[in-house]
Amino acid sequence: MTQIDEIARGIHRISTWSPQAGITYNQFLIDDELPTLIHTGTFGQYDGVRDAIRRVLDPARLAHIVLLHWEGDENGGMERFLAQAPQARLVGSELSITLNARAFGLGDRAAGVRDGEALDLGRHRLRFLETPHVHHWDSMMVFEEESRSLFPSDLYLQPGEQPPVTTENLSSEMLAAYRSAGIFAHEQPVRDVLPRLEQLRPDWIHAMHGATIAGDALAPYTEALRKHEFAYRGTLLGRAVSETAHAAVQSD
Ligand SMILES: [Fe+2]
Ligand SMILES: [Fe+2]
């Protein structure tokens, strides 16, 4: 069951709970002159996400489909959304578009962006941050200036079926989920980007999994990322990889 909730003016959180994965998959619709979808969800989540968008606007009007890194739960639905929104452009980091979109044959409809570039949607304005190796090589984040919304993708996620907005400190659960999934190769690229995120002073942190975190509640999450280990230590999606494989990674 996919739900949609308006969090800030014109910013809608679309969320699907997966009991199997133990997380929600969230996408964000920005209702503006140039309607924009941030994350598409997986290929299989397309119908639910599209129907949720329909409660706010016609999905054929989408002008931008923004992906924050190339991965199934992030942009697995992009071809289906591009097919039903003839004017839509795919927007990703320049690296993501060069490495992936062009090589997958989607270059004609894709635009790569660099750190500091902006995109006006009407009332809302997106500012792009390149955040390489925060999870993936091609990762970026988006800051929406009018609502002071940060879209950090998989950073600041919380496991469990969370409400649209939280003020709770779920940082221990966040770190445990990272250690179990093994989605960060190393702590350092994350820690390098934290001061930039703090300087933005976001009012809303729209995590891709879990709740949107209210700005005042963010500090303990950031502190936890600074103080504790959360990078890959031999576990992938809860499964211990073989001793040999883990030793090979450690000695690199
Ligand atoms: Fe991801
Ligand atoms: Fe994700």
PDB file of N, CA and C in Angstrom, residues 152-198:
ATOM      1  N   PRO A 152      18.646  13.610   1.016  1.00  0.00           N
ATOM      2  CA  PRO A 152      19.964  13.002   1.201  1.00  0.00           C
ATOM      3  C   PRO A 152      20.051  11.566   0.699  1.00  0.00           C
ATOM      4  N   SER A 153      18.987  11.118   0.013  1.00  0.00           N
ATOM      5  CA  SER A 153      18.951   9.756  -0.494  1.00  0.00           C
ATOM      6  C   SER A 153      19.078   8.766   0.665  1.00  0.00           C
ATOM      7  N   ASP A 154      20.089   7.881   0.656  1.00  0.00           N
ATOM      8  CA  ASP A 154      20.173   6.831   1.674  1.00  0.00           C
ATOM      9  C   ASP A 154      20.852   7.279   2.968  1.00  0.00           C
ATOM     10  N   LEU A 155      21.372   8.507   3.010  1.00  0.00           N
ATOM     11  CA  LEU A 155      21.908   8.999   4.274  1.00  0.00           C
ATOM     12  C   LEU A 155      20.721   9.381   5.174  1.00  0.00           C
ATOM     13  N   TYR A 156      20.878   9.159   6.470  1.00  0.00           N
ATOM     14  CA  TYR A 156      19.839   9.467   7.462  1.00  0.00           C
ATOM     15  C   TYR A 156      18.610   8.555   7.352  1.00  0.00           C
ATOM     16  N   LEU A 157      18.775   7.375   6.757  1.00  0.00           N
ATOM     17  CA  LEU A 157      17.627   6.456   6.699  1.00  0.00           C
ATOM     18  C   LEU A 157      17.327   5.902   8.095  1.00  0.00           C
ATOM     19  N   GLN A 158      16.114   5.478   8.305  1.00  0.00           N
ATOM     20  CA  GLN A 158      15.741   4.750   9.517  1.00  0.00           C
ATOM     21  C   GLN A 158      14.938   3.529   9.092  1.00  0.00           C
ATOM     22  N   PRO A 159      15.266   2.352   9.656  1.00  0.00           N
ATOM     23  CA  PRO A 159      14.487   1.164   9.338  1.00  0.00           C
ATOM     24  C   PRO A 159      13.112   1.229  10.009  1.00  0.00           C
ATOM     25  N   GLY A 160      12.235   0.314   9.646  1.00  0.00           N
ATOM     26  CA  GLY A 160      10.916   0.227  10.281  1.00  0.00           C
ATOM     27  C   GLY A 160       9.877   1.035   9.528  1.00  0.00           C
ATOM     28  N   GLU A 161       8.619   0.813   9.923  1.00  0.00           N
ATOM     29  CA  GLU A 161       7.502   1.514   9.288  1.00  0.00           C
ATOM     30  C   GLU A 161       7.309   2.837  10.022  1.00  0.00           C
ATOM     31  N   GLN A 162       7.850   3.882   9.498  1.00  0.00           N
ATOM     32  CA  GLN A 162       7.889   5.177  10.191  1.00  0.00           C
ATOM     33  C   GLN A 162       6.760   6.087   9.700  1.00  0.00           C
ATOM     34  N   PRO A 163       6.360   7.052  10.536  1.00  0.00           N
ATOM     35  CA  PRO A 163       5.355   8.031  10.106  1.00  0.00           C
ATOM     36  C   PRO A 163       5.962   8.989   9.081  1.00  0.00           C
ATOM     37  N   PRO A 164       5.124   9.835   8.457  1.00  0.00           N
ATOM     38  CA  PRO A 164       5.678  10.765   7.455  1.00  0.00           C
ATOM     39  C   PRO A 164       6.811  11.641   8.011  1.00  0.00           C
ATOM     40  N   VAL A 165       6.652  12.114   9.261  1.00  0.00           N
ATOM     41  CA  VAL A 165       7.675  12.983   9.853  1.00  0.00           C
ATOM     42  C   VAL A 165       8.032  12.444  11.232  1.00  0.00           C
ATOM     43  N   THR A 166       9.321  12.480  11.589  1.00  0.00           N
ATOM     44  CA  THR A 166       9.729  12.088  12.938  1.00  0.00           C
ATOM     45  C   THR A 166      10.588  13.175  13.574  1.00  0.00           C
ATOM     46  N   THR A 167      10.498  13.246  14.921  1.00  0.00           N
ATOM     47  CA  THR A 167      11.436  14.058  15.693  1.00  0.00           C
ATOM     48  C   THR A 167      12.232  13.153  16.631  1.00  0.00           C
ATOM     49  N   GLU A 168      12.034  11.837  16.492  1.00  0.00           N
ATOM     50  CA  GLU A 168      12.718  10.858  17.358  1.00  0.00           C
ATOM     51  C   GLU A 168      14.176  10.705  16.977  1.00  0.00           C
ATOM     52  N   ASN A 169      14.982  10.308  17.954  1.00  0.00           N
ATOM     53  CA  ASN A 169      16.376   9.966  17.669  1.00  0.00           C
ATOM     54  C   ASN A 169      16.455   8.474  17.361  1.00  0.00           C
ATOM     55  N   LEU A 170      16.514   8.152  16.088  1.00  0.00           N
ATOM     56  CA  LEU A 170      16.614   6.752  15.646  1.00  0.00           C
ATOM     57  C   LEU A 170      18.014   6.479  15.089  1.00  0.00           C
ATOM     58  N   SER A 171      19.002   7.213  15.614  1.00  0.00           N
ATOM     59  CA  SER A 171      20.351   7.103  15.029  1.00  0.00           C
ATOM     60  C   SER A 171      20.984   5.734  15.282  1.00  0.00           C
ATOM     61  N   SER A 172      20.708   5.108  16.435  1.00  0.00           N
ATOM     62  CA  SER A 172      21.273   3.769  16.675  1.00  0.00           C
ATOM     63  C   SER A 172      20.715   2.768  15.675  1.00  0.00           C
ATOM     64  N   GLU A 173      19.417   2.876  15.423  1.00  0.00           N
ATOM     65  CA  GLU A 173      18.781   1.993  14.442  1.00  0.00           C
ATOM     66  C   GLU A 173      19.356   2.254  13.044  1.00  0.00           C
ATOM     67  N   MET A 174      19.614   3.532  12.729  1.00  0.00           N
ATOM     68  CA  MET A 174      20.218   3.881  11.438  1.00  0.00           C
ATOM     69  C   MET A 174      21.579   3.207  11.288  1.00  0.00           C
ATOM     70  N   LEU A 175      22.424   3.356  12.309  1.00  0.00           N
ATOM     71  CA  LEU A 175      23.780   2.786  12.219  1.00  0.00           C
ATOM     72  C   LEU A 175      23.730   1.260  12.125  1.00  0.00           C
ATOM     73  N   ALA A 176      22.845   0.656  12.886  1.00  0.00           N
ATOM     74  CA  ALA A 176      22.728  -0.815  12.840  1.00  0.00           C
ATOM     75  C   ALA A 176      22.307  -1.269  11.442  1.00  0.00           C
ATOM     76  N   ALA A 177      21.391  -0.531  10.838  1.00  0.00           N
ATOM     77  CA  ALA A 177      20.947  -0.885   9.478  1.00  0.00           C
ATOM     78  C   ALA A 177      22.100  -0.744   8.488  1.00  0.00           C
ATOM     79  N   TYR A 178      22.908   0.306   8.631  1.00  0.00           N
ATOM     80  CA  TYR A 178      24.058   0.489   7.726  1.00  0.00           C
ATOM     81  C   TYR A 178      25.059  -0.649   7.884  1.00  0.00           C
ATOM     82  N   ARG A 179      25.340  -1.023   9.146  1.00  0.00           N
ATOM     83  CA  ARG A 179      26.324  -2.089   9.377  1.00  0.00           C
ATOM     84  C   ARG A 179      25.820  -3.417   8.813  1.00  0.00           C
ATOM     85  N   SER A 180      24.542  -3.652   8.954  1.00  0.00           N
ATOM     86  CA  SER A 180      23.980  -4.910   8.463  1.00  0.00           C
ATOM     87  C   SER A 180      23.952  -4.942   6.929  1.00  0.00           C
ATOM     88  N   ALA A 181      23.577  -3.818   6.305  1.00  0.00           N
ATOM     89  CA  ALA A 181      23.444  -3.800   4.838  1.00  0.00           C
ATOM     90  C   ALA A 181      24.801  -3.655   4.140  1.00  0.00           C
ATOM     91  N   GLY A 182      25.748  -2.988   4.788  1.00  0.00           N
ATOM     92  CA  GLY A 182      27.070  -2.810   4.184  1.00  0.00           C
ATOM     93  C   GLY A 182      27.074  -1.845   3.009  1.00  0.00           C
ATOM     94  N   ILE A 183      26.283  -0.760   3.075  1.00  0.00           N
ATOM     95  CA  ILE A 183      26.133   0.110   1.894  1.00  0.00           C
ATOM     96  C   ILE A 183      27.188   1.214   1.799  1.00  0.00           C
ATOM     97  N   PHE A 184      27.982   1.411   2.829  1.00  0.00           N
ATOM     98  CA  PHE A 184      29.062   2.404   2.754  1.00  0.00           C
ATOM     99  C   PHE A 184      30.400   1.674   2.790  1.00  0.00           C
ATOM    100  N   ALA A 185      31.283   1.976   1.849  1.00  0.00           N
ATOM    101  CA  ALA A 185      32.595   1.330   1.847  1.00  0.00           C
ATOM    102  C   ALA A 185      33.432   1.817   3.024  1.00  0.00           C
ATOM    103  N   HIS A 186      33.237   3.089   3.401  1.00  0.00           N
ATOM    104  CA  HIS A 186      34.088   3.706   4.418  1.00  0.00           C
ATOM    105  C   HIS A 186      33.319   4.855   5.070  1.00  0.00           C
ATOM    106  N   GLU A 187      33.674   5.194   6.307  1.00  0.00           N
ATOM    107  CA  GLU A 187      33.015   6.313   7.000  1.00  0.00           C
ATOM    108  C   GLU A 187      33.427   7.679   6.424  1.00  0.00           C
ATOM    109  N   GLN A 188      34.668   7.777   5.918  1.00  0.00           N
ATOM    110  CA  GLN A 188      35.237   9.103   5.660  1.00  0.00           C
ATOM    111  C   GLN A 188      34.469   9.960   4.642  1.00  0.00           C
ATOM    112  N   PRO A 189      34.083   9.435   3.478  1.00  0.00           N
ATOM    113  CA  PRO A 189      33.350  10.308   2.539  1.00  0.00           C
ATOM    114  C   PRO A 189      32.070  10.868   3.149  1.00  0.00           C
ATOM    115  N   VAL A 190      31.427  10.116   4.016  1.00  0.00           N
ATOM    116  CA  VAL A 190      30.223  10.616   4.698  1.00  0.00           C
ATOM    117  C   VAL A 190      30.620  11.740   5.649  1.00  0.00           C
ATOM    118  N   ARG A 191      31.662  11.496   6.448  1.00  0.00           N
ATOM    119  CA  ARG A 191      32.055  12.515   7.440  1.00  0.00           C
ATOM    120  C   ARG A 191      32.529  13.790   6.756  1.00  0.00           C
ATOM    121  N   ASP A 192      33.127  13.665   5.577  1.00  0.00           N
ATOM    122  CA  ASP A 192      33.586  14.850   4.846  1.00  0.00           C
ATOM    123  C   ASP A 192      32.425  15.745   4.413  1.00  0.00           C
ATOM    124  N   VAL A 193      31.270  15.164   4.177  1.00  0.00           N
ATOM    125  CA  VAL A 193      30.149  15.937   3.650  1.00  0.00           C
ATOM    126  C   VAL A 193      29.259  16.510   4.767  1.00  0.00           C
ATOM    127  N   LEU A 194      29.405  16.016   5.989  1.00  0.00           N
ATOM    128  CA  LEU A 194      28.511  16.444   7.082  1.00  0.00           C
ATOM    129  C   LEU A 194      28.560  17.956   7.351  1.00  0.00           C
ATOM    130  N   PRO A 195      29.749  18.602   7.358  1.00  0.00           N
ATOM    131  CA  PRO A 195      29.737  20.053   7.602  1.00  0.00           C
ATOM    132  C   PRO A 195      28.937  20.833   6.557  1.00  0.00           C
ATOM    133  N   ARG A 196      28.980  20.396   5.326  1.00  0.00           N
ATOM    134  CA  ARG A 196      28.191  21.070   4.269  1.00  0.00           C
ATOM    135  C   ARG A 196      26.702  20.932   4.555  1.00  0.00           C
ATOM    136  N   LEU A 197      26.300  19.769   4.993  1.00  0.00           N
ATOM    137  CA  LEU A 197      24.872  19.538   5.260  1.00  0.00           C
ATOM    138  C   LEU A 197      24.422  20.370   6.459  1.00  0.00           C
ATOM    139  N   GLU A 198      25.293  20.477   7.477  1.00  0.00           N
ATOM    140  CA  GLU A 198      24.950  21.295   8.655  1.00  0.00           C
ATOM    141  C   GLU A 198      24.811  22.774   8.265  1.00  0.00           C
TER     142      GLU A 198
END
